[in-house]
Tab-separated table of C-alpha atoms in Angstrom:
chain	number	residue	atom	x	y	z
A	47	UNK	CA	35.373	84.374	78.662
A	48	UNK	CA	32.308	85.475	80.631
A	49	UNK	CA	30.162	82.853	82.416
A	50	UNK	CA	27.235	83.405	80.016
A	51	UNK	CA	29.599	82.706	77.021
A	52	UNK	CA	30.965	79.670	78.804
A	53	UNK	CA	27.394	78.204	79.244
A	54	UNK	CA	26.663	78.676	75.608
A	55	UNK	CA	30.044	77.032	74.847
A	56	UNK	CA	29.028	73.938	76.657
A	57	UNK	CA	26.221	73.502	74.184
A	58	UNK	CA	28.659	74.053	71.376
A	59	UNK	CA	31.040	71.527	72.848
A	60	UNK	CA	28.271	68.935	73.029
A	61	UNK	CA	27.159	69.467	69.388
A	62	UNK	CA	30.730	69.585	68.093
A	63	UNK	CA	31.516	66.454	69.916
A	64	UNK	CA	28.505	64.951	68.172
A	65	UNK	CA	30.218	65.638	64.904
A	66	UNK	CA	33.522	63.918	65.836
A	67	UNK	CA	32.639	60.247	65.331
A	68	UNK	CA	29.318	60.178	63.568
A	69	UNK	CA	30.544	60.929	60.067
A	70	UNK	CA	32.858	57.931	60.220
A	71	UNK	CA	30.800	55.587	62.459
A	72	UNK	CA	27.583	55.672	60.449
A	73	UNK	CA	29.505	54.717	57.290
A	74	UNK	CA	30.213	50.989	58.194
A	75	UNK	CA	26.489	49.790	58.306
A	76	UNK	CA	25.936	51.663	54.981
A	77	UNK	CA	28.897	50.344	53.036
A	78	UNK	CA	26.829	48.086	50.834
A	79	UNK	CA	24.490	50.859	50.074
A	80	UNK	CA	27.319	53.117	49.110
A	81	UNK	CA	28.981	50.494	46.951
A	82	UNK	CA	25.659	49.664	45.240
A	83	UNK	CA	24.669	53.201	44.515
A	84	UNK	CA	28.035	54.729	43.535
A	85	UNK	CA	29.687	51.659	42.134
A	86	UNK	CA	32.649	52.099	44.558
A	87	UNK	CA	35.395	49.412	43.941
A	88	UNK	CA	35.635	47.008	46.886
A	89	UNK	CA	39.232	48.013	47.331
A	90	UNK	CA	38.281	51.576	48.005
A	91	UNK	CA	35.625	50.918	50.636
A	92	UNK	CA	38.091	50.423	53.422
A	93	UNK	CA	39.683	53.825	52.573
A	94	UNK	CA	36.392	55.521	53.703
A	95	UNK	CA	37.572	54.687	57.282
A	96	UNK	CA	41.267	54.948	56.682
A	97	UNK	CA	41.334	58.300	55.050
A	98	UNK	CA	40.277	60.138	58.198
A	99	UNK	CA	42.915	58.268	60.232
A	100	UNK	CA	45.605	59.318	57.898
A	101	UNK	CA	44.334	62.882	58.142
A	102	UNK	CA	44.577	62.663	61.922
A	103	UNK	CA	48.051	61.365	61.768
A	104	UNK	CA	49.417	63.814	59.217
A	105	UNK	CA	47.568	66.963	60.215
A	106	UNK	CA	47.459	66.730	64.085
A	107	UNK	CA	51.032	68.118	64.617
A	108	UNK	CA	50.074	71.315	62.768
A	109	UNK	CA	46.891	72.042	64.689
A	110	UNK	CA	48.438	73.414	67.921
A	111	UNK	CA	50.318	76.052	65.942
A	112	UNK	CA	47.053	77.143	64.134
A	113	UNK	CA	45.294	77.302	67.413
A	114	UNK	CA	47.936	79.449	69.041
A	115	UNK	CA	48.155	81.806	66.110
A	116	UNK	CA	44.465	82.298	65.195
A	117	UNK	CA	42.579	81.093	68.407
A	118	UNK	CA	41.248	77.661	69.293
A	119	UNK	CA	37.629	78.674	68.978
A	120	UNK	CA	38.026	80.159	65.537
A	121	UNK	CA	39.932	77.292	64.164
A	122	UNK	CA	37.390	74.785	65.495
A	123	UNK	CA	34.542	76.876	64.054
A	124	UNK	CA	36.125	76.804	60.601
A	125	UNK	CA	36.819	73.087	60.917
A	126	UNK	CA	33.219	72.236	61.586
A	127	UNK	CA	32.085	74.408	58.645
A	128	UNK	CA	34.447	72.498	56.422
A	129	UNK	CA	33.207	69.206	57.934
A	130	UNK	CA	29.624	70.094	57.179
A	131	UNK	CA	30.398	70.922	53.533
A	132	UNK	CA	32.583	67.831	52.955
A	133	UNK	CA	30.063	65.583	54.581
A	134	UNK	CA	27.134	67.064	52.565
A	135	UNK	CA	28.699	66.676	49.128
A	136	UNK	CA	30.566	63.376	49.483
A	137	UNK	CA	27.424	61.350	48.726
A	138	UNK	CA	27.207	62.255	45.003
A	139	UNK	CA	30.007	60.300	43.463
A	140	UNK	CA	33.006	58.120	44.107
A	141	UNK	CA	35.464	61.092	43.674
A	142	UNK	CA	33.218	63.239	45.825
A	143	UNK	CA	33.153	60.536	48.478
A	144	UNK	CA	36.903	60.476	48.598
A	145	UNK	CA	37.380	64.255	48.581
A	146	UNK	CA	34.567	64.778	51.059
A	147	UNK	CA	35.907	62.138	53.371
A	148	UNK	CA	39.312	63.816	53.279
A	149	UNK	CA	37.696	67.239	54.325
A	150	UNK	CA	35.867	65.464	57.082
A	151	UNK	CA	39.025	63.781	58.314
A	152	UNK	CA	40.996	67.085	58.354
A	153	UNK	CA	38.167	68.777	60.278
A	154	UNK	CA	37.929	66.016	62.943
A	155	UNK	CA	41.749	66.153	63.326
A	156	UNK	CA	41.377	69.860	64.420
A	157	UNK	CA	38.624	68.963	66.858
A	158	UNK	CA	40.524	65.964	68.202
A	159	UNK	CA	43.498	68.028	69.168
A	160	UNK	CA	41.888	71.297	70.304
A	161	UNK	CA	38.861	70.084	72.174
A	162	UNK	CA	40.962	68.962	75.276
A	163	UNK	CA	42.942	72.206	75.068
A	164	UNK	CA	39.759	74.353	74.894
A	165	UNK	CA	38.317	72.408	77.936
A	166	UNK	CA	41.507	72.979	79.925
A	167	UNK	CA	41.573	76.740	79.059
A	168	UNK	CA	37.907	77.565	79.562
A	169	UNK	CA	37.037	75.235	82.466
A	170	UNK	CA	40.224	74.731	84.573
A	171	UNK	CA	38.261	74.000	87.709
A	172	UNK	CA	35.885	71.587	85.965
A	173	UNK	CA	38.149	69.708	83.523
A	174	UNK	CA	37.066	66.241	84.690
A	175	UNK	CA	33.303	66.952	84.367
A	176	UNK	CA	33.720	68.819	81.011
A	177	UNK	CA	35.825	66.037	79.666
A	178	UNK	CA	33.084	63.590	80.691
A	179	UNK	CA	30.434	65.700	78.951
A	180	UNK	CA	32.622	65.832	75.806
A	181	UNK	CA	33.254	62.118	75.589
A	182	UNK	CA	29.694	61.178	76.624
A	183	UNK	CA	28.274	63.396	73.882
A	184	UNK	CA	30.576	62.082	71.292
A	185	UNK	CA	29.674	58.528	72.194
A	186	UNK	CA	25.980	59.205	72.388
A	187	UNK	CA	25.588	60.770	68.973
A	188	UNK	CA	27.807	58.185	67.351
A	189	UNK	CA	25.839	55.372	68.914
A	190	UNK	CA	22.539	56.782	67.733
A	191	UNK	CA	23.895	57.327	64.216
A	192	UNK	CA	25.392	53.816	63.923
A	193	UNK	CA	22.414	52.063	65.443
A	194	UNK	CA	19.806	53.802	63.359
A	195	UNK	CA	21.760	54.517	60.126
A	196	UNK	CA	20.284	51.503	58.304
A	197	UNK	CA	16.688	52.204	59.368
A	198	UNK	CA	17.072	55.973	58.458
A	199	UNK	CA	18.557	54.932	55.037
A	200	UNK	CA	15.588	52.745	54.390
A	201	UNK	CA	13.278	55.736	55.088
A	202	UNK	CA	14.960	58.543	53.340
A	203	UNK	CA	17.922	57.001	51.373
A	204	UNK	CA	21.444	56.534	52.360
A	205	UNK	CA	22.570	59.942	50.959
A	206	UNK	CA	20.174	61.974	53.132
A	207	UNK	CA	20.928	59.732	56.106
A	208	UNK	CA	24.649	60.551	55.772
A	209	UNK	CA	23.970	64.270	55.125
A	210	UNK	CA	22.012	64.610	58.480
A	211	UNK	CA	25.339	64.929	60.202
A	212	UNK	CA	25.853	68.259	58.301
A	213	UNK	CA	22.671	69.589	60.021
A	214	UNK	CA	24.185	68.751	63.427
A	215	UNK	CA	27.420	70.577	62.514
A	216	UNK	CA	25.502	73.757	61.301
A	217	UNK	CA	23.459	73.905	64.573
A	218	UNK	CA	26.608	73.463	66.547
A	219	UNK	CA	28.139	76.416	64.755
A	220	UNK	CA	25.220	78.563	65.756
A	221	UNK	CA	25.909	77.974	69.421
A	222	UNK	CA	29.628	78.414	68.931
A	223	UNK	CA	29.302	82.062	67.557
A	224	UNK	CA	28.860	83.629	70.937
A	225	UNK	CA	31.970	81.830	72.215
A	226	UNK	CA	34.052	83.564	69.435
A	227	UNK	CA	33.480	86.843	71.137
A	228	UNK	CA	35.502	85.531	74.072
A	229	UNK	CA	38.115	84.016	72.016
A	230	UNK	CA	41.660	84.301	73.036
A	231	UNK	CA	45.005	83.148	71.616
A	232	UNK	CA	47.183	80.941	73.692
A	233	UNK	CA	49.799	82.804	75.720
A	234	UNK	CA	53.282	81.457	76.378
A	235	UNK	CA	53.006	78.965	79.206
A	236	UNK	CA	55.331	76.784	81.141
A	237	UNK	CA	58.080	75.533	78.982
A	238	UNK	CA	58.474	71.810	78.711
A	239	UNK	CA	62.217	71.942	78.831
A	240	UNK	CA	62.587	69.588	75.897
A	241	UNK	CA	60.845	68.700	72.744
A	242	UNK	CA	57.738	66.555	73.305
A	243	UNK	CA	59.093	64.317	70.536
A	244	UNK	CA	62.236	63.605	72.630
A	245	UNK	CA	60.248	62.655	75.768
A	246	UNK	CA	59.834	58.956	76.610
A	247	UNK	CA	56.503	59.648	78.521
A	248	UNK	CA	55.139	61.295	75.424
A	249	UNK	CA	55.908	58.131	73.367
A	250	UNK	CA	54.144	55.979	75.899
A	251	UNK	CA	51.181	58.226	75.678
A	252	UNK	CA	51.235	58.222	71.929
A	253	UNK	CA	51.415	54.387	71.985
A	254	UNK	CA	48.369	54.272	74.351
A	255	UNK	CA	46.424	56.706	72.227
A	256	UNK	CA	47.384	54.879	68.919
A	257	UNK	CA	46.574	51.360	70.085
A	258	UNK	CA	43.312	52.222	71.650
A	259	UNK	CA	42.415	53.990	68.400
A	260	UNK	CA	43.507	50.908	66.410
A	261	UNK	CA	41.191	48.759	68.502
A	262	UNK	CA	38.274	51.290	68.288
A	263	UNK	CA	38.410	51.872	64.532
A	264	UNK	CA	39.017	48.162	63.756
A	265	UNK	CA	35.868	47.201	65.742
A	266	UNK	CA	34.067	50.191	64.269
A	267	UNK	CA	34.808	48.900	60.783
A	268	UNK	CA	34.506	45.077	61.185
A	269	UNK	CA	32.242	44.206	64.143
A	270	UNK	CA	29.061	44.570	62.002
A	271	UNK	CA	30.610	42.366	59.349
A	272	UNK	CA	31.698	39.749	61.853
A	273	UNK	CA	28.163	39.639	63.317
A	274	UNK	CA	26.706	39.141	59.841
A	275	UNK	CA	29.194	36.371	59.201
A	276	UNK	CA	28.069	34.777	62.364
A	277	UNK	CA	24.490	34.564	60.904
A	278	UNK	CA	22.748	37.757	62.119
A	279	UNK	CA	20.980	40.115	59.654
A	280	UNK	CA	22.318	43.549	58.583
A	281	UNK	CA	19.630	45.148	60.545
A	282	UNK	CA	20.394	43.186	63.665
A	283	UNK	CA	24.174	43.840	63.248
A	284	UNK	CA	23.460	47.535	62.961
A	285	UNK	CA	21.371	47.698	66.102
A	286	UNK	CA	23.795	45.596	68.084
A	287	UNK	CA	26.552	47.869	66.958
A	288	UNK	CA	24.587	50.795	68.178
A	289	UNK	CA	24.045	49.015	71.472
A	290	UNK	CA	27.847	48.530	71.730
A	291	UNK	CA	28.282	52.301	71.595
A	292	UNK	CA	25.298	52.972	73.869
A	293	UNK	CA	26.853	50.617	76.417
A	294	UNK	CA	30.041	52.690	76.256
A	295	UNK	CA	28.216	55.730	77.529
A	296	UNK	CA	28.662	54.483	81.050
A	297	UNK	CA	32.510	54.468	80.780
A	298	UNK	CA	32.675	57.594	78.704
A	299	UNK	CA	30.993	59.528	81.458
A	300	UNK	CA	32.500	57.956	84.549
A	301	UNK	CA	36.178	57.371	83.531
A	302	UNK	CA	37.268	60.983	83.139
A	303	UNK	CA	35.699	61.953	86.538
A	304	UNK	CA	37.250	58.965	88.261
A	305	UNK	CA	40.634	59.566	86.644
A	306	UNK	CA	40.759	63.229	87.833
A	307	UNK	CA	39.488	62.183	91.299
A	308	UNK	CA	42.105	59.518	91.858
A	309	UNK	CA	44.890	60.623	89.542
A	310	UNK	CA	46.394	57.173	89.416
A	311	UNK	CA	44.604	55.182	86.755
A	312	UNK	CA	46.095	51.699	87.174
A	313	UNK	CA	42.736	50.199	88.224
A	314	UNK	CA	40.914	51.758	85.200
A	315	UNK	CA	43.679	50.459	82.772
A	316	UNK	CA	43.493	46.824	84.210
A	317	UNK	CA	39.704	46.884	84.079
A	318	UNK	CA	39.879	48.016	80.484
A	319	UNK	CA	42.229	45.175	79.654
A	320	UNK	CA	40.096	42.536	81.091
A	321	UNK	CA	37.037	43.947	79.233
A	322	UNK	CA	38.891	43.949	75.846
A	323	UNK	CA	40.255	40.418	76.353
A	324	UNK	CA	36.856	39.067	77.310
A	325	UNK	CA	34.975	40.820	74.540
A	326	UNK	CA	37.449	39.742	71.812
A	327	UNK	CA	37.454	36.114	72.996
A	328	UNK	CA	33.680	36.006	73.070
A	329	UNK	CA	33.618	37.425	69.575
A	330	UNK	CA	35.625	34.494	68.359
A	331	UNK	CA	32.615	32.272	69.148
A	332	UNK	CA	30.453	31.893	65.988
A	333	UNK	CA	27.008	32.092	67.157
A	334	UNK	CA	23.669	33.389	66.066
A	335	UNK	CA	22.534	33.772	69.636
A	336	UNK	CA	21.326	37.411	70.129
A	337	UNK	CA	21.744	36.980	73.907
A	338	UNK	CA	25.445	36.147	73.756
A	339	UNK	CA	26.060	38.723	71.045
A	340	UNK	CA	24.547	41.333	73.384
A	341	UNK	CA	26.995	40.474	76.063
A	342	UNK	CA	29.860	40.624	73.544
A	343	UNK	CA	28.925	44.144	72.286
A	344	UNK	CA	28.375	45.522	75.651
A	345	UNK	CA	31.667	44.289	77.096
A	346	UNK	CA	33.509	45.627	74.033
A	347	UNK	CA	31.713	48.958	74.157
A	348	UNK	CA	32.570	49.501	77.840
A	349	UNK	CA	36.185	48.564	77.287
A	350	UNK	CA	36.690	50.600	74.075
A	351	UNK	CA	35.326	53.860	75.365
A	352	UNK	CA	37.073	53.309	78.758
A	353	UNK	CA	40.359	53.430	76.837
A	354	UNK	CA	39.331	56.448	74.723
A	355	UNK	CA	37.931	58.407	77.571
A	356	UNK	CA	41.025	57.661	79.679
A	357	UNK	CA	43.275	58.901	76.864
A	358	UNK	CA	41.292	62.182	76.590
A	359	UNK	CA	41.611	62.693	80.370
A	360	UNK	CA	45.321	61.890	80.453
A	361	UNK	CA	46.087	64.736	77.992
A	362	UNK	CA	45.199	67.107	80.817
A	363	UNK	CA	46.054	65.071	83.851
A	364	UNK	CA	49.607	64.433	82.708
A	365	UNK	CA	50.370	68.008	81.675
A	366	UNK	CA	50.721	71.258	83.580
A	367	UNK	CA	49.370	73.881	81.081
A	368	UNK	CA	46.999	74.037	78.218
A	369	UNK	CA	50.108	74.626	75.895
A	370	UNK	CA	51.522	71.355	77.093
A	371	UNK	CA	48.223	69.684	76.560
A	372	UNK	CA	48.206	70.947	72.934
A	373	UNK	CA	51.728	69.570	72.338
A	374	UNK	CA	51.078	66.123	73.656
A	375	UNK	CA	47.613	66.002	72.104
A	376	UNK	CA	49.074	66.912	68.706
A	377	UNK	CA	51.958	64.358	68.937
A	378	UNK	CA	49.916	61.538	70.413
A	379	UNK	CA	47.179	61.760	67.848
A	380	UNK	CA	49.727	62.086	65.055
A	381	UNK	CA	51.712	59.036	66.062
A	382	UNK	CA	48.664	57.250	67.344
A	383	UNK	CA	46.642	57.488	64.217
A	384	UNK	CA	49.477	56.179	62.078
A	385	UNK	CA	49.073	52.945	64.178
A	386	UNK	CA	45.312	53.066	63.987
A	387	UNK	CA	45.226	53.626	60.245
A	388	UNK	CA	46.702	50.036	59.746
A	389	UNK	CA	44.005	48.431	61.903
A	390	UNK	CA	40.965	48.233	59.614
A	391	UNK	CA	42.979	47.483	56.516
A	392	UNK	CA	45.419	45.076	58.131
A	393	UNK	CA	42.742	43.061	59.948
A	394	UNK	CA	40.581	42.918	56.826
A	395	UNK	CA	43.497	41.686	54.722
A	396	UNK	CA	44.475	38.982	57.213
A	397	UNK	CA	40.864	37.746	57.398
A	398	UNK	CA	40.692	37.633	53.554
A	399	UNK	CA	43.899	35.640	53.348
A	400	UNK	CA	43.110	33.208	56.235
A	401	UNK	CA	39.353	33.045	55.560
A	402	UNK	CA	38.757	33.129	59.321
A	403	UNK	CA	38.227	35.908	61.927
A	404	UNK	CA	40.152	33.970	64.615
A	405	UNK	CA	43.702	35.041	63.544
A	406	UNK	CA	42.768	38.647	63.250
A	407	UNK	CA	41.130	38.541	66.670
A	408	UNK	CA	44.184	36.906	68.225
A	409	UNK	CA	46.272	39.736	66.838
A	410	UNK	CA	43.931	42.285	68.518
A	411	UNK	CA	44.411	40.380	71.790
A	412	UNK	CA	48.157	40.977	71.471
A	413	UNK	CA	47.420	44.632	70.827
A	414	UNK	CA	45.476	44.734	74.069
A	415	UNK	CA	48.457	43.543	76.025
A	416	UNK	CA	50.775	46.167	74.580
A	417	UNK	CA	48.143	48.831	75.115
A	418	UNK	CA	47.996	47.919	78.824
A	419	UNK	CA	51.761	48.129	79.205
A	420	UNK	CA	51.842	51.578	77.635
A	421	UNK	CA	48.968	52.792	79.743
A	422	UNK	CA	50.708	51.632	83.000
A	423	UNK	CA	53.904	53.356	81.944
A	424	UNK	CA	52.059	56.651	81.489
A	425	UNK	CA	50.300	56.171	84.846
A	426	UNK	CA	53.588	56.022	86.641
A	427	UNK	CA	54.666	59.483	85.598
A	428	UNK	CA	53.550	62.798	87.165
A	429	UNK	CA	53.511	64.344	83.631
A	430	UNK	CA	54.480	62.952	80.257
A	431	UNK	CA	57.338	65.539	80.258
A	432	UNK	CA	59.020	64.155	83.363
């Protein structure tokens, strides 16, 4: 790909990254609007978050083969087109909501797997910086959408608020078209020597990916509700939730760069663990204090995106070729999102049974410990195939 095409592709990466969390993240603050307007049964509300996770789990292993056969850029272009359609039409009825969310989930699954691969292929000398741009953009767009979704819904209605993501996707496709001219299919690279599914390091990587996703999507789903239960208004909860994601911009940008510079990530992993533990323990304190809640969401935001950004960086750091990156990305996201899918539903069910958020939050603390162990195990290996 020529330098001019690569420069255009950077804009495409930024806009595509903006579509990868926003369609899911902006839903949580609007759940009551969706339920009231469409009459969605309470039992189905959680599926709006869970359906994409199941798509990630089931479809991710197939994505590397599609990218290799048809080209990563083309498959990603088609995926974003499907995302735009699914997101636009899912606001009209309960059945459309479920089908549209399914299409959104399948599309994001493609982007999840192929974005690290595309970065490794097209920017081999700038992988750390490009990964930072990717994770930073994803976090920024998601934070803006989550923090302002309620206010936007009050101005234009919740349907148009959700449909606005489709505009972002279409604009991204415009900047992706020149990149299609430089598209290439993956060539046979270095052999792994064994199936990625039989490699211990790959399973540690999958555990790290899955548990950080479980923590992220559980907080994505339930933190606004927890804040409202503590006595804050829905508007305050939405803004604080947006602040949590804005705070994570720091770690989303710095972590990939630091990880590539130092290679060994033990310090990042331990810092992440301390942040998660502190944030979750503070969240257990029922308070209407906006000041304390600001501290809680900032700490959780930093820790959550530190884990995600590190996972994205490790896909390239712990592999030798883009083909290996595709293999471990597909496996880790398949196995990982199986774990993540149980997070929002499981935590919500336990809270309903116990009538308290303390037990669910204690369970999340245990998850943090296991996440840390998995991360340290990955850090010890030169590659996940060793």
